[in-house]
Amino acid sequence: MTDIRFAWSALGGDPALLAQVSSVVREETLPARLPVRDLARSCVGACALAAAELGARRAPLTRTPAVRVDDGAVATAFVSERQLLVDGRAPLLFAPLSRFWRTADGWVRTHANYPHHRERLLHVLGLPADAAPASAERAFAERAALDVEDAVHAAGGLAVALRTPSQWAAHPQAAEIAARPLVERCRLDAARARAFAPLDGAPLLPAAGLRVLDLTRVLAGPVATRTLALLGADVLRVDAPGLPELVDQHADTGFGKRSTLLDLTADRRAFEELLAAADVVVTGYRPGALDRFGLSPEALAERRPGLVVAQVSAWGAYGPWGGRRGFDSLVQAATGIAVTEGSAGRPGALPAQALDHGTGYLLAAAVLRALTEQAHEGGSRLVRLALARTAAWLTEGARMGEDDGKGTAKEGADAEEARRRRAEPAADDGGRGGDGRGGPGPWIAEAGSPVGRLRYALPPVSFDGGPRDWARPPGPWGADPARWL
């Protein structure tokens, strides 16, 4: 189920083009009970094929360039945040309050990397702003997991109760997700067909000349727009001045992009000028959160006919959890993945934030395919993905074990040790290697940048004649003017 054919079909791609894709399989990468390596390979391969397809149309070429997917490059990119070094310093990936906690009746997973989420979590627990993790541990131990989940959500924070696969399958949100395609795609209007300027020179950059407004945060959306920047797009990330991004997180996902700050109320004219010349808008906030600013897909397409609108969320834009905040780690906990990957009665984690990274590459692929379709058929387009739907894809074809987390997939000493390391509290630490399991690899580069000397993972999207690295390193958050190049 997690092969490229399913992903390519979900993107509306021509199945004949799959003959252009080849893979370098490395069995030791991304070890897990669930088929993480296959999912990662499929997402990156589908993205590379969509890029090659658009590049062939624009060049123009008589044949779509060959795509080569190397598991080593994919595994390295799927832990890009762990590969990053800034002036030799490794970033802090998760804050002390972002982890699993024992409750009176089970486990709960929290996410408190951002200061406002930390404040809301501590408020629910009745703790001061400077509370130590030990105090939080005692507070969690006195409460039921579902009670914590509901109270933290009501306060605008982030926490989910750990669920087994069968418990999640019985949840109404799971039913809503199962009824949706992996990639939601629709046409918003009858705008005329897109006319592309022909490409020339090398490397082949399928997105050259396209302008992408990046309204995303952590992590799938920024991965998608980072990929579009690799392929030649002018990507301008727009953030609100009062919501600063984590510095290292911005460095990891900021390759190829520029970054500006705009208040969507006070700076509305500047935003509308950007929108008037944009080709793509990518959003990664809670479903509906931007609608009050006139940024629903329909409103955007009405003001800018021919636009491609791409949306990504944690739980989907539907169902009882459609308006909830979420992150990869929370989706793993809620959907039973953390139980499946756990050991000795403790929850575990995938060897990468694979839901984020995989969904990010699929989102970029959906944008590229929408652009190709526009050249044939016209029409503004909406493409939409959700981490929880990607999680369903990951688990659908897997050989699941019992609810105690004893998997039935092929076991090995290395895989079992990897699961043990991913159990709490090590789930957020992660190895730092080139192949997704701690060993060195050739898929790492170094470069100077305005934010320091960087060691970083090279992009895994590869096709004949395509780019091998980003044209520009990341700069400081919010340092660029609000205009197109």
Short mmCIF file of C-alpha atoms in Angstrom, two decimals:
data_model
loop_
_atom_site.label_atom_id
_atom_site.label_comp_id
_atom_site.label_asym_id
_atom_site.label_seq_id
_atom_site.Cartn_x
_atom_site.Cartn_y
_atom_site.Cartn_z
CA MET A 1 0.00 0.00 0.00
CA THR A 2 2.81 2.43 0.73
CA ASP A 3 4.37 2.20 -2.73
CA ILE A 4 4.64 5.03 -5.21
CA ARG A 5 1.78 3.76 -7.36
CA PHE A 6 -0.78 4.66 -4.70
CA ALA A 7 0.73 8.11 -4.14
CA TRP A 8 1.00 8.84 -7.85
CA SER A 9 -2.59 7.77 -8.43
CA ALA A 10 -3.76 10.00 -5.56
CA LEU A 11 -1.99 12.90 -7.28
CA GLY A 12 -3.81 12.21 -10.54
CA GLY A 13 -0.61 11.26 -12.34
CA ASP A 14 -0.33 9.27 -15.56
CA PRO A 15 0.61 5.69 -14.52
CA ALA A 16 2.75 5.30 -17.62
CA LEU A 17 5.25 7.81 -16.18
CA LEU A 18 6.05 5.45 -13.29
CA ALA A 19 8.37 3.62 -15.67
CA GLN A 20 10.72 6.61 -15.33
CA VAL A 21 11.28 5.96 -11.60
CA SER A 22 14.04 3.75 -10.21
CA SER A 23 15.09 3.23 -6.59
CA VAL A 24 18.25 2.45 -4.67
CA VAL A 25 16.95 0.34 -1.80
CA ARG A 26 18.89 0.35 1.46
CA GLU A 27 17.23 -2.03 3.91
CA GLU A 28 18.98 -0.60 6.97
CA THR A 29 17.48 2.88 6.69
CA LEU A 30 14.60 4.17 8.83
CA PRO A 31 14.11 0.91 10.81
CA ALA A 32 10.60 0.54 12.23
CA ARG A 33 7.73 -1.90 12.61
CA LEU A 34 5.67 0.17 10.19
CA PRO A 35 6.81 0.58 6.55
CA VAL A 36 8.33 4.02 7.09
CA ARG A 37 11.11 3.54 4.55
CA ASP A 38 8.60 2.58 1.83
CA LEU A 39 6.39 5.57 2.61
CA ALA A 40 9.33 7.96 2.57
CA ARG A 41 10.61 6.59 -0.73
CA SER A 42 7.14 6.83 -2.27
CA CYS A 43 6.55 10.43 -1.19
CA VAL A 44 9.92 11.65 -2.45
CA GLY A 45 9.64 9.62 -5.65
CA ALA A 46 6.19 11.00 -6.42
CA CYS A 47 7.45 14.54 -5.82
CA ALA A 48 10.47 14.04 -8.08
CA LEU A 49 8.29 12.54 -10.81
CA ALA A 50 5.86 15.47 -10.61
CA ALA A 51 8.83 17.85 -10.92
CA ALA A 52 10.24 15.94 -13.89
CA GLU A 53 6.83 15.90 -15.57
CA LEU A 54 6.41 19.68 -15.24
CA GLY A 55 10.01 20.27 -16.30
CA ALA A 56 9.52 18.17 -19.43
CA ARG A 57 6.47 20.21 -20.39
CA ARG A 58 8.20 23.53 -19.89
CA ALA A 59 11.60 22.75 -21.45
CA PRO A 60 10.04 21.26 -23.63
CA LEU A 61 11.35 17.69 -23.75
CA THR A 62 10.07 14.75 -25.75
CA ARG A 63 10.48 12.45 -22.75
CA THR A 64 10.05 12.93 -19.00
CA PRO A 65 13.47 12.84 -17.30
CA ALA A 66 14.37 9.72 -15.36
CA VAL A 67 13.86 9.86 -11.58
CA ARG A 68 16.22 8.12 -9.15
CA VAL A 69 15.25 7.72 -5.50
CA ASP A 70 18.04 6.71 -3.12
CA ASP A 71 16.93 5.47 0.30
CA GLY A 72 20.06 6.95 1.85
CA ALA A 73 19.30 10.43 0.59
CA VAL A 74 15.64 10.09 1.56
CA ALA A 75 16.38 8.87 5.09
CA THR A 76 18.88 11.67 5.62
CA ALA A 77 16.39 14.30 4.43
CA PHE A 78 13.64 12.85 6.62
CA VAL A 79 15.75 13.71 9.67
CA SER A 80 17.03 17.01 8.26
CA GLU A 81 16.30 18.79 11.55
CA ARG A 82 18.65 16.33 13.30
CA GLN A 83 21.36 16.72 10.67
CA LEU A 84 21.51 20.49 11.01
CA LEU A 85 24.51 22.09 12.69
CA VAL A 86 24.79 25.87 13.01
CA ASP A 87 28.40 26.88 13.63
CA GLY A 88 28.94 23.38 14.96
CA ARG A 89 26.02 23.57 17.39
CA ALA A 90 23.22 21.04 17.28
CA PRO A 91 19.72 22.51 17.67
CA LEU A 92 17.34 21.64 20.47
CA LEU A 93 14.59 19.68 18.74
CA PHE A 94 12.02 19.39 21.51
CA ALA A 95 11.48 21.51 24.62
CA PRO A 96 11.49 19.80 28.04
CA LEU A 97 7.69 19.86 28.23
CA SER A 98 7.26 18.29 24.76
CA ARG A 99 7.14 14.56 25.51
CA PHE A 100 5.08 11.65 26.77
CA TRP A 101 3.83 11.76 30.38
CA ARG A 102 2.32 9.06 32.53
CA THR A 103 -1.19 9.85 33.69
CA ALA A 104 -3.41 8.20 36.27
CA ASP A 105 -4.76 5.83 33.62
CA GLY A 106 -2.28 5.82 30.74
CA TRP A 107 -0.14 8.28 28.79
CA VAL A 108 -0.50 11.68 27.23
CA ARG A 109 1.70 13.38 24.65
CA THR A 110 2.28 17.14 24.78
CA HIS A 111 3.86 19.69 22.47
CA ALA A 112 5.16 22.88 24.07
CA ASN A 113 8.04 24.06 21.89
CA TYR A 114 6.48 27.48 21.40
CA PRO A 115 6.23 29.77 24.44
CA HIS A 116 2.48 30.35 24.09
CA HIS A 117 1.79 26.62 23.98
CA ARG A 118 3.97 26.08 27.05
CA GLU A 119 2.08 28.79 28.94
CA ARG A 120 -1.29 27.26 28.12
CA LEU A 121 -0.17 23.79 29.14
CA LEU A 122 1.19 24.98 32.48
CA HIS A 123 -1.97 26.97 33.11
CA VAL A 124 -4.10 23.83 32.72
CA LEU A 125 -1.80 21.98 35.11
CA GLY A 126 -2.03 24.81 37.63
CA LEU A 127 1.72 25.38 37.54
CA PRO A 128 3.78 28.59 37.40
CA ALA A 129 5.55 29.70 34.25
CA ASP A 130 8.94 28.56 35.56
CA ALA A 131 7.75 25.09 36.62
CA ALA A 132 10.25 22.27 36.23
CA PRO A 133 9.39 19.03 34.38
CA ALA A 134 9.28 17.18 37.71
CA SER A 135 6.36 19.34 38.82
CA ALA A 136 4.54 18.67 35.56
CA GLU A 137 5.17 14.95 35.98
CA ARG A 138 3.42 14.95 39.35
CA ALA A 139 0.51 16.99 37.98
CA PHE A 140 -0.02 14.65 35.03
CA ALA A 141 0.10 11.58 37.28
CA GLU A 142 -2.97 12.82 39.16
CA ARG A 143 -5.19 13.24 36.08
CA ALA A 144 -6.81 11.02 33.47
CA ALA A 145 -5.34 11.16 29.97
CA LEU A 146 -8.57 12.11 28.20
CA ASP A 147 -9.27 14.79 30.79
CA VAL A 148 -5.86 16.32 30.10
CA GLU A 149 -6.47 16.11 26.34
CA ASP A 150 -9.80 17.94 26.60
CA ALA A 151 -8.61 20.58 29.09
CA VAL A 152 -5.45 21.47 27.20
CA HIS A 153 -7.31 21.66 23.90
CA ALA A 154 -9.92 23.95 25.47
CA ALA A 155 -7.10 26.23 26.65
CA GLY A 156 -5.56 26.44 23.17
CA GLY A 157 -2.66 24.12 24.01
CA LEU A 158 -1.50 20.83 22.56
CA ALA A 159 -1.92 17.44 24.20
CA VAL A 160 -3.40 14.11 23.09
CA ALA A 161 -4.06 10.89 24.95
CA LEU A 162 -2.13 7.85 23.78
CA ARG A 163 -4.44 5.51 21.88
CA THR A 164 -4.03 2.00 20.55
CA PRO A 165 -4.73 1.38 16.86
CA SER A 166 -8.15 -0.10 17.68
CA GLN A 167 -9.04 2.81 19.97
CA TRP A 168 -8.20 5.27 17.22
CA ALA A 169 -10.14 3.23 14.66
CA ALA A 170 -13.22 3.65 16.86
CA HIS A 171 -12.77 7.44 17.07
CA PRO A 172 -15.11 9.51 14.85
CA GLN A 173 -12.19 11.49 13.46
CA ALA A 174 -10.60 8.28 12.19
CA ALA A 175 -13.77 7.46 10.28
CA GLU A 176 -13.77 10.91 8.68
CA ILE A 177 -10.14 10.52 7.67
CA ALA A 178 -10.65 7.05 6.21
CA ALA A 179 -13.39 8.40 3.94
CA ARG A 180 -11.03 10.94 2.34
CA PRO A 181 -8.42 10.46 -0.38
CA LEU A 182 -4.74 10.74 0.48
CA VAL A 183 -4.60 13.94 -1.62
CA GLU A 184 -7.73 16.05 -1.92
CA ARG A 185 -7.81 17.85 -5.26
CA CYS A 186 -10.46 20.10 -6.77
CA ARG A 187 -10.93 22.84 -9.33
CA LEU A 188 -12.19 26.16 -7.94
CA ASP A 189 -13.18 28.03 -11.12
CA ALA A 190 -12.84 28.13 -14.89
CA ALA A 191 -9.75 30.35 -15.14
CA ARG A 192 -7.94 30.11 -18.45
CA ALA A 193 -5.14 27.63 -19.00
CA ARG A 194 -1.76 28.55 -17.57
CA ALA A 195 0.84 29.66 -20.12
CA PHE A 196 4.37 28.84 -18.96
CA ALA A 197 7.49 30.62 -20.12
CA PRO A 198 9.83 28.03 -21.67
CA LEU A 199 12.84 26.91 -19.66
CA ASP A 200 16.39 27.09 -20.89
CA GLY A 201 19.82 26.40 -19.46
CA ALA A 202 20.84 24.04 -16.68
CA PRO A 203 19.84 22.79 -14.24
CA LEU A 204 16.26 22.06 -15.23
CA LEU A 205 14.09 24.07 -12.79
CA PRO A 206 10.41 23.16 -13.27
CA ALA A 207 9.16 25.91 -10.92
CA ALA A 208 11.37 28.71 -12.29
CA GLY A 209 9.52 32.02 -12.57
CA LEU A 210 6.72 30.93 -10.25
CA ARG A 211 5.93 32.91 -7.11
CA VAL A 212 4.92 31.08 -3.95
CA LEU A 213 3.45 32.73 -0.85
CA ASP A 214 4.45 30.54 2.08
CA LEU A 215 2.06 30.86 5.04
CA THR A 216 3.22 27.76 6.89
CA ARG A 217 4.80 26.66 10.15
CA VAL A 218 6.22 23.38 11.42
CA LEU A 219 7.02 21.14 9.54
CA ALA A 220 5.17 19.67 6.58
CA GLY A 221 4.33 23.02 4.98
CA PRO A 222 7.86 24.41 5.21
CA VAL A 223 9.23 21.14 3.77
CA ALA A 224 6.89 21.53 0.79
CA THR A 225 7.86 25.15 0.13
CA ARG A 226 11.55 24.35 0.68
CA THR A 227 11.15 21.78 -2.11
CA LEU A 228 9.44 24.26 -4.43
CA ALA A 229 12.32 26.67 -3.78
CA LEU A 230 14.79 23.94 -4.75
CA LEU A 231 12.93 23.62 -8.06
CA GLY A 232 13.34 27.31 -8.87
CA ALA A 233 10.30 29.04 -7.35
CA ASP A 234 10.58 32.44 -5.71
CA VAL A 235 9.28 31.43 -2.26
CA LEU A 236 8.46 34.21 0.20
CA ARG A 237 7.55 33.05 3.68
CA VAL A 238 5.18 35.41 5.47
CA ASP A 239 4.83 35.42 9.27
CA ALA A 240 3.02 37.61 11.75
CA PRO A 241 5.43 39.82 13.75
CA GLY A 242 4.01 38.54 17.06
CA LEU A 243 4.59 34.84 16.30
CA PRO A 244 8.36 34.39 16.02
CA GLU A 245 9.66 31.14 14.61
CA LEU A 246 12.19 28.95 16.39
CA VAL A 247 15.60 29.98 15.04
CA ASP A 248 16.97 26.52 14.27
CA GLN A 249 13.69 25.34 12.83
CA HIS A 250 13.69 28.30 10.47
CA ALA A 251 17.27 27.52 9.42
CA ASP A 252 16.42 23.90 8.64
CA THR A 253 13.39 24.67 6.48
CA GLY A 254 14.49 28.07 5.12
CA PHE A 255 16.80 26.90 2.33
CA GLY A 256 16.04 28.59 -0.98
CA LYS A 257 13.45 30.96 0.53
CA ARG A 258 13.13 34.53 1.70
CA SER A 259 11.32 35.54 4.89
CA THR A 260 9.23 38.61 5.64
CA LEU A 261 6.91 39.84 8.39
CA LEU A 262 3.41 41.15 7.74
CA ASP A 263 0.44 41.89 9.95
CA LEU A 264 -2.48 40.70 7.83
CA THR A 265 -4.62 43.53 9.20
CA ALA A 266 -2.25 46.51 9.38
CA ASP A 267 -0.21 45.51 6.31
CA ARG A 268 -3.12 44.35 4.18
CA ARG A 269 -2.22 46.42 1.15
CA ALA A 270 1.27 44.91 1.03
CA PHE A 271 -0.16 41.40 1.26
CA GLU A 272 -2.69 42.03 -1.50
CA GLU A 273 0.09 43.31 -3.77
CA LEU A 274 1.99 40.08 -3.17
CA LEU A 275 -1.12 37.99 -3.81
CA ALA A 276 -1.87 39.82 -7.04
CA ALA A 277 1.35 38.47 -8.55
CA ALA A 278 1.45 35.07 -6.82
CA ASP A 279 1.05 31.73 -8.58
CA VAL A 280 0.79 29.51 -5.50
CA VAL A 281 -0.32 30.06 -1.89
CA VAL A 282 0.61 27.38 0.65
CA THR A 283 -0.99 27.46 4.11
CA GLY A 284 -0.23 25.33 7.16
CA TYR A 285 -2.39 26.78 9.90
CA ARG A 286 -5.45 25.19 11.49
CA PRO A 287 -8.28 24.74 8.97
CA GLY A 288 -10.31 27.93 8.87
CA ALA A 289 -7.83 29.94 10.95
CA LEU A 290 -6.97 32.23 8.01
CA ASP A 291 -10.49 32.52 6.62
CA ARG A 292 -11.23 35.62 8.71
CA PHE A 293 -8.46 37.38 6.79
CA GLY A 294 -10.12 36.56 3.48
CA LEU A 295 -7.68 33.73 2.83
CA SER A 296 -10.04 30.84 2.24
CA PRO A 297 -9.26 29.02 -1.04
CA GLU A 298 -12.39 30.40 -2.70
CA ALA A 299 -11.67 33.98 -1.61
CA LEU A 300 -8.06 33.76 -2.77
CA ALA A 301 -9.03 32.36 -6.16
CA GLU A 302 -11.69 35.05 -6.60
CA ARG A 303 -9.06 37.77 -6.16
CA ARG A 304 -6.35 35.92 -8.09
CA PRO A 305 -7.88 33.65 -10.76
CA GLY A 306 -5.57 30.84 -11.81
CA LEU A 307 -4.05 30.46 -8.35
CA VAL A 308 -3.01 27.12 -6.87
CA VAL A 309 -3.94 26.94 -3.18
CA ALA A 310 -2.26 24.20 -1.14
CA GLN A 311 -3.29 23.43 2.42
CA VAL A 312 -1.88 21.08 5.03
CA SER A 313 -3.19 20.40 8.54
CA ALA A 314 -2.72 17.85 11.29
CA TRP A 315 -6.17 16.25 11.48
CA GLY A 316 -7.88 17.32 8.25
CA ALA A 317 -10.36 20.08 7.53
CA TYR A 318 -13.36 17.98 8.58
CA GLY A 319 -14.75 15.93 11.43
CA PRO A 320 -14.84 16.67 15.17
CA TRP A 321 -11.09 17.35 15.25
CA GLY A 322 -11.05 19.42 12.07
CA GLY A 323 -10.31 22.66 13.91
CA ARG A 324 -7.67 21.26 16.28
CA ARG A 325 -4.02 22.17 16.36
CA GLY A 326 -1.57 19.35 15.95
CA PHE A 327 1.95 18.20 15.16
CA ASP A 328 3.53 14.99 13.89
CA SER A 329 4.35 13.70 17.38
CA LEU A 330 0.74 14.21 18.51
CA VAL A 331 -0.68 12.46 15.45
CA GLN A 332 1.63 9.49 16.09
CA ALA A 333 0.33 9.29 19.66
CA ALA A 334 -3.37 9.61 18.82
CA THR A 335 -3.47 7.23 15.85
CA GLY A 336 -1.82 4.23 17.54
CA ILE A 337 1.55 4.58 15.85
CA ALA A 338 3.31 5.31 19.16
CA VAL A 339 1.85 2.09 20.63
CA THR A 340 2.91 0.04 17.61
CA GLU A 341 6.44 1.45 17.76
CA GLY A 342 6.67 1.21 21.55
CA SER A 343 8.42 -1.35 23.68
CA ALA A 344 8.08 -2.80 27.19
CA GLY A 345 4.80 -1.02 27.81
CA ARG A 346 6.16 2.40 26.90
CA PRO A 347 5.13 4.45 23.86
CA GLY A 348 7.69 4.91 21.11
CA ALA A 349 8.05 6.95 17.94
CA LEU A 350 8.86 6.56 14.28
CA PRO A 351 12.56 6.91 13.37
CA ALA A 352 11.76 10.28 11.79
CA GLN A 353 8.96 12.82 11.80
CA ALA A 354 7.84 10.87 8.77
CA LEU A 355 4.27 12.16 8.74
CA ASP A 356 5.55 15.74 8.50
CA HIS A 357 8.25 15.08 5.94
CA GLY A 358 6.22 12.65 3.86
CA THR A 359 3.19 14.92 3.76
CA GLY A 360 5.45 17.85 2.88
CA TYR A 361 6.84 16.12 -0.20
CA LEU A 362 3.35 15.01 -1.22
CA LEU A 363 2.11 18.58 -0.83
CA ALA A 364 4.87 19.87 -3.10
CA ALA A 365 4.03 17.10 -5.58
CA ALA A 366 0.36 18.09 -5.50
CA VAL A 367 1.27 21.69 -6.31
CA LEU A 368 3.48 20.62 -9.21
CA ARG A 369 0.80 18.34 -10.60
CA ALA A 370 -1.82 21.08 -10.26
CA LEU A 371 0.42 23.41 -12.27
CA THR A 372 0.81 20.76 -14.97
CA GLU A 373 -2.95 20.21 -15.09
CA GLN A 374 -3.54 23.95 -15.35
CA ALA A 375 -1.47 24.01 -18.52
CA HIS A 376 -3.92 21.51 -20.03
CA GLU A 377 -7.23 22.46 -18.47
CA GLY A 378 -6.94 25.80 -16.68
CA GLY A 379 -8.85 26.52 -13.49
CA SER A 380 -7.74 27.68 -10.07
CA ARG A 381 -6.88 24.64 -7.98
CA LEU A 382 -7.09 23.49 -4.37
CA VAL A 383 -4.94 20.65 -3.06
CA ARG A 384 -5.19 19.56 0.55
CA LEU A 385 -3.41 17.01 2.74
CA ALA A 386 -3.46 16.03 6.42
CA LEU A 387 -0.86 14.35 8.62
CA ALA A 388 -3.51 12.02 10.04
CA ARG A 389 -4.46 10.87 6.53
CA THR A 390 -0.81 10.15 5.78
CA ALA A 391 -0.72 8.21 9.06
CA ALA A 392 -3.68 6.15 7.89
CA TRP A 393 -1.83 5.37 4.66
CA LEU A 394 1.22 4.28 6.66
CA THR A 395 -0.79 1.93 8.85
CA GLU A 396 -3.31 0.59 6.32
CA GLY A 397 -0.91 -1.77 4.57
CA ALA A 398 1.19 -2.67 7.60
CA ARG A 399 1.04 -5.97 9.42
CA MET A 400 -0.17 -4.62 12.72
CA GLY A 401 0.37 -6.43 16.00
CA GLU A 402 -1.77 -6.57 19.13
CA ASP A 403 -2.69 -3.41 20.99
CA ASP A 404 0.16 -3.93 23.43
CA GLY A 405 2.54 -2.81 20.70
CA LYS A 406 4.01 -6.24 19.87
CA GLY A 407 4.48 -5.90 16.14
CA THR A 408 4.36 -8.78 13.69
CA ALA A 409 6.66 -7.22 11.10
CA LYS A 410 10.09 -8.78 10.58
CA GLU A 411 12.10 -8.35 13.75
CA GLY A 412 15.84 -7.87 13.98
CA ALA A 413 18.29 -6.83 16.63
CA ASP A 414 18.97 -3.47 14.99
CA ALA A 415 15.28 -2.65 14.58
CA GLU A 416 14.49 -3.63 18.16
CA GLU A 417 17.35 -1.51 19.47
CA ALA A 418 16.13 1.41 17.34
CA ARG A 419 12.67 1.07 18.87
CA ARG A 420 14.14 0.92 22.35
CA ARG A 421 16.02 4.17 21.72
CA ARG A 422 12.83 5.81 20.42
CA ALA A 423 10.88 4.96 23.57
CA GLU A 424 10.52 7.82 26.05
CA PRO A 425 12.45 9.78 27.02
CA ALA A 426 14.73 9.15 24.05
CA ALA A 427 12.00 9.60 21.43
CA ASP A 428 12.86 13.25 20.94
CA ASP A 429 16.62 12.92 20.95
CA GLY A 430 17.25 11.04 17.72
CA GLY A 431 20.46 9.87 16.09
CA ARG A 432 22.57 12.18 14.02
CA GLY A 433 23.66 10.28 10.98
CA GLY A 434 23.57 10.37 7.23
CA ASP A 435 21.36 7.34 6.71
CA GLY A 436 18.59 7.72 9.27
CA ARG A 437 20.09 5.27 11.75
CA GLY A 438 23.25 6.96 13.00
CA GLY A 439 25.84 6.10 10.36
CA PRO A 440 27.71 8.53 8.07
CA GLY A 441 26.50 9.14 4.56
CA PRO A 442 27.30 11.22 1.47
CA TRP A 443 24.06 13.19 1.58
CA ILE A 444 25.34 16.03 3.76
CA ALA A 445 26.73 19.42 2.69
CA GLU A 446 28.24 22.47 4.37
CA ALA A 447 27.89 26.12 3.45
CA GLY A 448 28.17 29.58 4.90
CA SER A 449 25.00 31.57 5.46
CA PRO A 450 23.79 34.79 7.09
CA VAL A 451 22.84 32.72 10.16
CA GLY A 452 26.20 30.94 10.47
CA ARG A 453 28.15 28.03 9.05
CA LEU A 454 25.65 25.27 8.28
CA ARG A 455 25.89 21.53 7.99
CA TYR A 456 22.69 20.30 6.41
CA ALA A 457 20.95 17.44 4.59
CA LEU A 458 20.92 17.68 0.82
CA PRO A 459 17.55 17.48 -0.95
CA PRO A 460 16.42 13.94 -1.86
CA VAL A 461 14.34 15.00 -4.89
CA SER A 462 16.43 13.93 -7.87
CA PHE A 463 15.79 13.63 -11.62
CA ASP A 464 18.01 13.83 -14.71
CA GLY A 465 19.11 17.42 -15.27
CA GLY A 466 17.53 18.65 -12.06
CA PRO A 467 19.09 20.72 -9.25
CA ARG A 468 21.28 19.09 -6.61
CA ASP A 469 21.16 21.82 -3.96
CA TRP A 470 19.33 25.04 -3.15
CA ALA A 471 20.41 28.22 -4.86
CA ARG A 472 20.54 30.19 -1.60
CA PRO A 473 21.01 29.39 2.10
CA PRO A 474 18.49 30.44 4.75
CA GLY A 475 18.64 33.97 6.12
CA PRO A 476 17.39 35.46 9.39
CA TRP A 477 13.70 35.11 10.10
CA GLY A 478 11.70 38.09 8.86
CA ALA A 479 14.69 39.93 7.39
CA ASP A 480 13.52 40.30 3.78
CA PRO A 481 11.29 42.97 2.21
CA ALA A 482 7.71 42.09 1.34
CA ARG A 483 8.16 42.01 -2.41
CA TRP A 484 8.88 39.55 -5.17
CA LEU A 485 12.30 39.21 -6.75
#
